[in-house]
Amino acid sequence: MKRNGFTLVELLVVIAIIGMLVGLLLPAVQQAREAARQMQCNNHLRQMALAALNHESSSRKFPSGGWHWRMTGDADKGMGPNQPGPWAYSLLPFLEQSALYQLSADGNPDDPTNGKEGARTVLLTPLSIFHCPSRRTPKVYPLDDGYTQSGDKIFNAHSVTETSRGDYAANHGSRSELCQTFSYEPSTYAAAQAMDADQSWNKNGNTTYLENGIIYRHSSVTIGEIRDGTSNTYLLGEKYLPADKYEEGKNHGDNEGLMWGADNDNQRSCYCEIQNGTVKSQPCKPAQDRPGVTLDGSFGSPHAGSFGMALCDGSVQRIRYSLDPLIHHYLGNRADQQAVPFPQ
């Protein structure tokens, strides 16, 4: 007698085999997707690095880090240390975003009035190039962490209750963990520009650290000042964030936004404490994102195994988290006479 169809046992065996194959295939698919996201992340870094080099070619200096974390960009202030906005704002004309850059202009470089609404639009405009696809999507995020309150005041823009954010940070050097001024709020452009304009900060009330990276508060670094070589000096890279703080803006390294002035949100350090030629501590150790772990001054990423860094020659490198802390420290300093070979 001819039999039609399958028995229940045969169907169960086939289903079990399909389940096993899917179980074997799924990790490979996830790895392929992550590899594609990592490649896209590297491409973002490369585009930003080339934009920074075009900025240097145009103005004879790399983009500045801005003035103060309660300020944003002003197209009337031009390029360099006179620009109150962060490096990401200065890169906009070189990333085919000239129209967005010009929104903040009102024709008055010393007292923005009409440009404030345009500057607010800049704060509220997410751009995919400034986001790592493995971490979060380009959108606006809430402002509410106890310091940056909902409805926060921005000196040269109308107040906002949310903002765009970014997943990349500039290299401000190897001398300190922090990069922003501690003065809370400027009242005029002149007062904002004068805040810590010597490009230094005071730690524990007794020590002054001069920045030695590429992009920091009031910076105006030229290629000629990169004495260790452009292929041996960090320009910018992926920043560390706690894996449970991507959305809410309650981490002090991500509580303002992409287009806010000099701050840990958009500048990171390669600092480690050195005594007698050895590393005593590494508060800015690069790391993969982890929940509940705060490293506000560090580079890092959501990617396993390595984080991406763009160098001052425009190239992009994937760097292991286990990188020797001394090498990481030296790569952050543009002129320490420690031209270490780049780690492979």
CSV table of C-alpha atoms in Angstrom, one decimal:
chain,number,residue,atom,x,y,z
A,1,MET,CA,0.0,0.0,0.0
A,2,LYS,CA,1.4,3.4,-1.1
A,3,ARG,CA,1.9,5.9,1.8
A,4,ASN,CA,1.2,9.6,1.4
A,5,GLY,CA,2.8,12.3,3.6
A,6,PHE,CA,5.2,12.0,6.6
A,7,THR,CA,4.7,10.4,9.9
A,8,LEU,CA,4.8,12.5,13.1
A,9,VAL,CA,8.2,11.1,14.0
A,10,GLU,CA,9.6,12.1,10.6
A,11,LEU,CA,8.2,15.7,10.9
A,12,LEU,CA,9.7,16.0,14.4
A,13,VAL,CA,13.1,14.9,13.1
A,14,VAL,CA,13.0,17.4,10.2
A,15,ILE,CA,12.0,20.2,12.6
A,16,ALA,CA,14.8,19.3,14.9
A,17,ILE,CA,17.3,19.3,12.1
A,18,ILE,CA,16.1,22.7,10.9
A,19,GLY,CA,16.3,24.1,14.4
A,20,MET,CA,19.9,22.9,14.7
A,21,LEU,CA,20.8,24.4,11.4
A,22,VAL,CA,19.2,27.8,12.4
A,23,GLY,CA,21.1,27.6,15.7
A,24,LEU,CA,24.3,27.2,13.8
A,25,LEU,CA,23.6,29.8,11.2
A,26,LEU,CA,22.3,32.6,13.5
A,27,PRO,CA,25.6,33.4,15.1
A,28,ALA,CA,27.3,33.6,11.7
A,29,VAL,CA,24.6,36.0,10.5
A,30,GLN,CA,25.0,38.1,13.6
A,31,GLN,CA,28.7,38.2,13.1
A,32,ALA,CA,28.3,39.2,9.5
A,33,ARG,CA,25.9,42.0,10.5
A,34,GLU,CA,28.3,43.3,13.2
A,35,ALA,CA,31.2,43.2,10.7
A,36,ALA,CA,29.1,45.3,8.3
A,37,ARG,CA,28.3,47.8,11.1
A,38,GLN,CA,31.9,48.0,12.2
A,39,MET,CA,32.9,48.7,8.6
A,40,GLN,CA,30.3,51.5,8.4
A,41,CYS,CA,31.6,52.9,11.7
A,42,ASN,CA,35.2,52.9,10.2
A,43,ASN,CA,33.8,54.7,7.2
A,44,HIS,CA,32.3,57.4,9.4
A,45,LEU,CA,35.6,57.9,11.1
A,46,ARG,CA,37.4,58.2,7.8
A,47,GLN,CA,34.9,60.8,6.5
A,48,MET,CA,35.3,62.9,9.6
A,49,ALA,CA,39.1,62.6,9.5
A,50,LEU,CA,39.1,63.7,5.8
A,51,ALA,CA,36.8,66.6,6.7
A,52,ALA,CA,39.2,67.6,9.4
A,53,LEU,CA,42.1,67.6,7.0
A,54,ASN,CA,40.1,69.6,4.5
A,55,HIS,CA,39.4,72.1,7.4
A,56,GLU,CA,43.1,72.3,8.1
A,57,SER,CA,43.8,72.8,4.4
A,58,SER,CA,41.3,75.6,4.2
A,59,SER,CA,42.0,77.4,7.5
A,60,ARG,CA,45.6,76.2,8.2
A,61,LYS,CA,44.5,74.6,11.4
A,62,PHE,CA,42.4,71.6,12.7
A,63,PRO,CA,38.9,72.4,13.9
A,64,SER,CA,38.8,73.9,17.4
A,65,GLY,CA,37.1,72.2,20.3
A,66,GLY,CA,34.9,75.2,21.1
A,67,TRP,CA,34.7,77.4,24.2
A,68,HIS,CA,32.1,76.2,26.8
A,69,TRP,CA,29.7,73.3,27.2
A,70,ARG,CA,26.7,75.7,27.3
A,71,MET,CA,27.4,77.1,23.9
A,72,THR,CA,26.9,75.9,20.3
A,73,GLY,CA,28.2,76.9,16.9
A,74,ASP,CA,27.9,80.3,15.4
A,75,ALA,CA,28.6,80.6,11.6
A,76,ASP,CA,29.4,84.3,12.0
A,77,LYS,CA,32.5,83.4,14.2
A,78,GLY,CA,34.3,81.6,11.4
A,79,MET,CA,36.9,78.8,12.0
A,80,GLY,CA,39.5,78.2,14.6
A,81,PRO,CA,39.7,79.3,18.3
A,82,ASN,CA,37.1,82.1,17.7
A,83,GLN,CA,34.4,79.5,17.0
A,84,PRO,CA,32.4,78.7,20.1
A,85,GLY,CA,30.9,75.5,18.7
A,86,PRO,CA,32.5,72.1,18.9
A,87,TRP,CA,34.6,70.3,16.3
A,88,ALA,CA,31.6,68.5,14.9
A,89,TYR,CA,29.9,71.8,14.1
A,90,SER,CA,33.1,73.1,12.4
A,91,LEU,CA,33.2,70.0,10.2
A,92,LEU,CA,29.7,70.5,8.8
A,93,PRO,CA,30.7,72.5,5.7
A,94,PHE,CA,33.2,69.7,4.8
A,95,LEU,CA,30.6,67.0,5.3
A,96,GLU,CA,28.1,68.5,2.7
A,97,GLN,CA,26.1,70.1,5.5
A,98,SER,CA,26.8,73.8,4.7
A,99,ALA,CA,23.1,74.7,4.9
A,100,LEU,CA,22.9,73.4,8.4
A,101,TYR,CA,26.1,75.2,9.4
A,102,GLN,CA,24.7,78.5,8.1
A,103,LEU,CA,21.4,78.3,10.1
A,104,SER,CA,23.1,79.9,13.1
A,105,ALA,CA,24.3,83.0,11.2
A,106,ASP,CA,22.6,86.4,11.8
A,107,GLY,CA,25.3,88.7,10.6
A,108,ASN,CA,26.5,89.7,14.1
A,109,PRO,CA,29.6,87.9,15.3
A,110,ASP,CA,29.5,89.4,18.7
A,111,ASP,CA,25.9,89.3,19.9
A,112,PRO,CA,23.7,86.5,18.4
A,113,THR,CA,20.1,87.4,18.3
A,114,ASN,CA,18.3,86.3,15.1
A,115,GLY,CA,20.6,83.3,14.8
A,116,LYS,CA,19.4,81.7,18.0
A,117,GLU,CA,16.5,79.9,16.5
A,118,GLY,CA,18.8,78.5,13.7
A,119,ALA,CA,21.3,77.5,16.3
A,120,ARG,CA,18.5,75.6,18.2
A,121,THR,CA,17.7,73.8,14.9
A,122,VAL,CA,21.4,72.7,14.7
A,123,LEU,CA,21.1,71.2,18.2
A,124,LEU,CA,18.0,69.3,17.2
A,125,THR,CA,19.3,67.9,14.0
A,126,PRO,CA,20.7,64.3,14.2
A,127,LEU,CA,23.2,63.2,11.6
A,128,SER,CA,23.9,59.6,10.9
A,129,ILE,CA,27.7,60.1,10.3
A,130,PHE,CA,28.2,61.0,13.9
A,131,HIS,CA,26.6,57.7,15.1
A,132,CYS,CA,28.0,54.2,15.5
A,133,PRO,CA,25.4,51.8,14.0
A,134,SER,CA,26.2,49.2,16.7
A,135,ARG,CA,25.2,51.6,19.5
A,136,ARG,CA,22.2,53.8,18.7
A,137,THR,CA,20.2,55.4,16.0
A,138,PRO,CA,20.5,59.1,14.9
A,139,LYS,CA,17.6,60.9,16.7
A,140,VAL,CA,17.1,63.5,19.4
A,141,TYR,CA,17.6,62.4,23.0
A,142,PRO,CA,16.3,63.8,26.3
A,143,LEU,CA,18.1,66.3,28.5
A,144,ASP,CA,17.6,65.4,32.1
A,145,ASP,CA,20.5,64.3,34.4
A,146,GLY,CA,20.4,66.8,37.3
A,147,TYR,CA,23.0,69.0,35.7
A,148,THR,CA,21.6,69.5,32.2
A,149,GLN,CA,18.0,70.0,33.0
A,150,SER,CA,15.0,69.7,30.7
A,151,GLY,CA,14.6,73.1,29.1
A,152,ASP,CA,18.3,73.9,29.7
A,153,LYS,CA,19.8,77.3,28.8
A,154,ILE,CA,22.2,77.5,25.9
A,155,PHE,CA,23.8,80.9,25.7
A,156,ASN,CA,23.8,81.4,22.0
A,157,ALA,CA,20.7,79.3,21.1
A,158,HIS,CA,17.1,79.1,22.2
A,159,SER,CA,16.6,76.5,25.0
A,160,VAL,CA,16.0,72.9,24.2
A,161,THR,CA,14.5,69.9,26.0
A,162,GLU,CA,16.2,67.4,23.9
A,163,THR,CA,19.3,67.3,21.6
A,164,SER,CA,21.2,65.3,19.0
A,165,ARG,CA,24.1,63.2,20.3
A,166,GLY,CA,27.2,61.6,18.9
A,167,ASP,CA,29.3,58.5,19.4
A,168,TYR,CA,32.7,59.9,18.5
A,169,ALA,CA,35.1,62.2,20.3
A,170,ALA,CA,38.2,64.2,19.4
A,171,ASN,CA,41.6,63.6,21.0
A,172,HIS,CA,42.3,66.4,23.5
A,173,GLY,CA,45.6,64.9,24.6
A,174,SER,CA,47.3,62.9,27.4
A,175,ARG,CA,47.5,65.3,30.3
A,176,SER,CA,44.2,65.1,32.0
A,177,GLU,CA,40.9,63.2,32.2
A,178,LEU,CA,38.7,66.2,31.7
A,179,CYS,CA,38.5,68.8,28.9
A,180,GLN,CA,35.8,71.3,29.8
A,181,THR,CA,35.8,74.6,31.7
A,182,PHE,CA,34.5,74.5,35.3
A,183,SER,CA,33.0,77.9,35.1
A,184,TYR,CA,29.3,77.3,35.0
A,185,GLU,CA,27.6,79.8,32.7
A,186,PRO,CA,28.8,82.8,30.6
A,187,SER,CA,26.8,85.9,30.4
A,188,THR,CA,28.4,87.4,27.2
A,189,TYR,CA,30.4,86.2,24.2
A,190,ALA,CA,33.4,88.0,25.6
A,191,ALA,CA,33.1,86.2,29.0
A,192,ALA,CA,32.6,82.8,27.3
A,193,GLN,CA,35.7,83.3,25.1
A,194,ALA,CA,37.8,84.3,28.1
A,195,MET,CA,36.9,81.3,30.2
A,196,ASP,CA,40.0,79.2,30.5
A,197,ALA,CA,41.2,80.5,27.1
A,198,ASP,CA,44.8,79.5,28.1
A,199,GLN,CA,43.8,75.9,27.2
A,200,SER,CA,44.6,74.6,30.6
A,201,TRP,CA,42.7,73.5,33.7
A,202,ASN,CA,43.4,73.3,37.4
A,203,LYS,CA,43.4,70.0,39.2
A,204,ASN,CA,43.0,69.9,43.0
A,205,GLY,CA,43.6,73.6,43.1
A,206,ASN,CA,47.4,73.4,42.6
A,207,THR,CA,48.4,72.0,39.2
A,208,THR,CA,47.9,73.4,35.8
A,209,TYR,CA,47.8,71.0,32.8
A,210,LEU,CA,48.3,72.3,29.3
A,211,GLU,CA,46.5,70.4,26.6
A,212,ASN,CA,48.7,68.5,24.1
A,213,GLY,CA,46.3,66.8,21.8
A,214,ILE,CA,44.7,68.0,18.5
A,215,ILE,CA,41.3,69.3,19.4
A,216,TYR,CA,40.4,70.9,22.7
A,217,ARG,CA,39.0,74.2,24.2
A,218,HIS,CA,40.2,77.2,22.1
A,219,SER,CA,42.6,75.0,20.1
A,220,SER,CA,44.2,76.0,16.9
A,221,VAL,CA,46.6,73.1,16.1
A,222,THR,CA,48.4,73.0,12.8
A,223,ILE,CA,49.9,70.0,11.0
A,224,GLY,CA,53.3,71.5,11.7
A,225,GLU,CA,52.7,71.2,15.4
A,226,ILE,CA,52.3,67.4,15.2
A,227,ARG,CA,55.9,66.7,15.8
A,228,ASP,CA,55.5,63.0,16.4
A,229,GLY,CA,54.0,62.5,12.9
A,230,THR,CA,50.5,62.5,11.6
A,231,SER,CA,50.5,58.7,11.3
A,232,ASN,CA,51.5,58.3,15.0
A,233,THR,CA,48.9,60.7,16.6
A,234,TYR,CA,45.2,60.3,17.3
A,235,LEU,CA,42.8,62.7,15.7
A,236,LEU,CA,39.4,61.4,16.8
A,237,GLY,CA,37.7,58.1,17.5
A,238,GLU,CA,34.9,56.1,19.1
A,239,LYS,CA,34.0,57.1,22.7
A,240,TYR,CA,33.2,54.9,25.6
A,241,LEU,CA,29.6,54.9,27.0
A,242,PRO,CA,28.0,52.7,29.7
A,243,ALA,CA,25.9,50.2,27.8
A,244,ASP,CA,22.8,50.9,29.9
A,245,LYS,CA,23.0,54.7,29.3
A,246,TYR,CA,22.6,55.0,25.6
A,247,GLU,CA,19.2,56.5,25.5
A,248,GLU,CA,18.6,58.6,28.6
A,249,GLY,CA,21.5,61.1,28.7
A,250,LYS,CA,22.3,60.4,32.4
A,251,ASN,CA,26.0,59.8,31.9
A,252,HIS,CA,28.3,62.8,32.4
A,253,GLY,CA,30.1,61.8,29.2
A,254,ASP,CA,26.9,62.0,27.2
A,255,ASN,CA,24.6,64.4,29.1
A,256,GLU,CA,24.9,67.4,26.7
A,257,GLY,CA,25.1,66.7,23.0
A,258,LEU,CA,27.0,66.6,19.7
A,259,MET,CA,26.8,70.3,18.9
A,260,TRP,CA,27.5,71.6,22.4
A,261,GLY,CA,30.9,73.2,23.1
A,262,ALA,CA,34.0,71.7,24.7
A,263,ASP,CA,32.9,68.9,26.9
A,264,ASN,CA,33.5,65.2,27.7
A,265,ASP,CA,30.6,64.5,25.4
A,266,ASN,CA,32.8,65.2,22.3
A,267,GLN,CA,36.4,65.1,23.6
A,268,ARG,CA,38.3,62.3,25.3
A,269,SER,CA,41.7,61.7,26.8
A,270,CYS,CA,44.5,59.2,26.6
A,271,TYR,CA,45.8,60.1,30.0
A,272,CYS,CA,47.5,57.7,32.3
A,273,GLU,CA,49.5,58.5,35.5
A,274,ILE,CA,53.2,57.7,35.0
A,275,GLN,CA,55.8,57.4,37.7
A,276,ASN,CA,59.4,56.6,36.9
A,277,GLY,CA,58.6,55.5,33.4
A,278,THR,CA,55.9,53.0,34.5
A,279,VAL,CA,52.1,53.4,34.6
A,280,LYS,CA,50.7,53.9,38.1
A,281,SER,CA,47.0,54.2,37.0
A,282,GLN,CA,45.0,54.5,33.8
A,283,PRO,CA,41.8,56.4,34.5
A,284,CYS,CA,41.2,56.8,30.8
A,285,LYS,CA,41.7,53.2,29.8
A,286,PRO,CA,39.8,52.4,26.5
A,287,ALA,CA,37.2,49.8,26.9
A,288,GLN,CA,34.2,48.0,25.4
A,289,ASP,CA,30.8,49.5,26.6
A,290,ARG,CA,29.6,47.8,29.7
A,291,PRO,CA,26.5,48.4,31.9
A,292,GLY,CA,27.1,50.2,35.1
A,293,VAL,CA,30.7,51.1,34.4
A,294,THR,CA,31.5,54.9,34.1
A,295,LEU,CA,34.6,56.0,32.1
A,296,ASP,CA,33.6,59.5,31.1
A,297,GLY,CA,37.1,60.5,29.8
A,298,SER,CA,37.9,57.3,27.8
A,299,PHE,CA,37.8,56.2,24.2
A,300,GLY,CA,36.0,52.9,23.5
A,301,SER,CA,33.1,51.4,21.6
A,302,PRO,CA,30.3,48.8,21.6
A,303,HIS,CA,32.3,46.6,19.3
A,304,ALA,CA,34.0,43.5,20.7
A,305,GLY,CA,37.8,43.3,20.7
A,306,SER,CA,38.7,46.7,19.4
A,307,PHE,CA,37.7,50.4,19.0
A,308,GLY,CA,38.2,52.6,16.0
A,309,MET,CA,40.6,55.6,15.9
A,310,ALA,CA,41.2,58.0,13.0
A,311,LEU,CA,44.8,59.3,12.8
A,312,CYS,CA,45.9,62.8,11.8
A,313,ASP,CA,46.9,61.5,8.3
A,314,GLY,CA,43.3,60.5,7.6
A,315,SER,CA,43.7,56.7,8.1
A,316,VAL,CA,41.6,54.6,10.4
A,317,GLN,CA,42.8,51.9,12.7
A,318,ARG,CA,41.1,49.2,14.8
A,319,ILE,CA,42.9,49.1,18.1
A,320,ARG,CA,42.7,46.3,20.7
A,321,TYR,CA,41.4,47.3,24.2
A,322,SER,CA,44.5,45.5,25.6
A,323,LEU,CA,46.7,48.1,24.0
A,324,ASP,CA,49.8,49.0,26.2
A,325,PRO,CA,48.6,52.0,28.2
A,326,LEU,CA,51.9,53.8,27.6
A,327,ILE,CA,51.5,53.5,23.8
A,328,HIS,CA,47.9,54.8,24.1
A,329,HIS,CA,49.2,57.7,26.2
A,330,TYR,CA,51.9,58.6,23.7
A,331,LEU,CA,49.5,58.4,20.7
A,332,GLY,CA,47.4,61.0,22.3
A,333,ASN,CA,50.2,63.5,22.6
A,334,ARG,CA,51.1,65.4,19.4
A,335,ALA,CA,54.7,66.3,20.4
A,336,ASP,CA,56.1,64.2,23.3
A,337,GLN,CA,59.1,62.9,21.2
A,338,GLN,CA,57.7,59.4,21.7
A,339,ALA,CA,57.0,58.4,18.1
A,340,VAL,CA,56.0,54.9,19.0
A,341,PRO,CA,55.2,52.5,16.1
A,342,PHE,CA,51.5,52.1,15.7
A,343,PRO,CA,50.3,48.8,17.2
A,344,GLN,CA,49.3,46.1,14.7
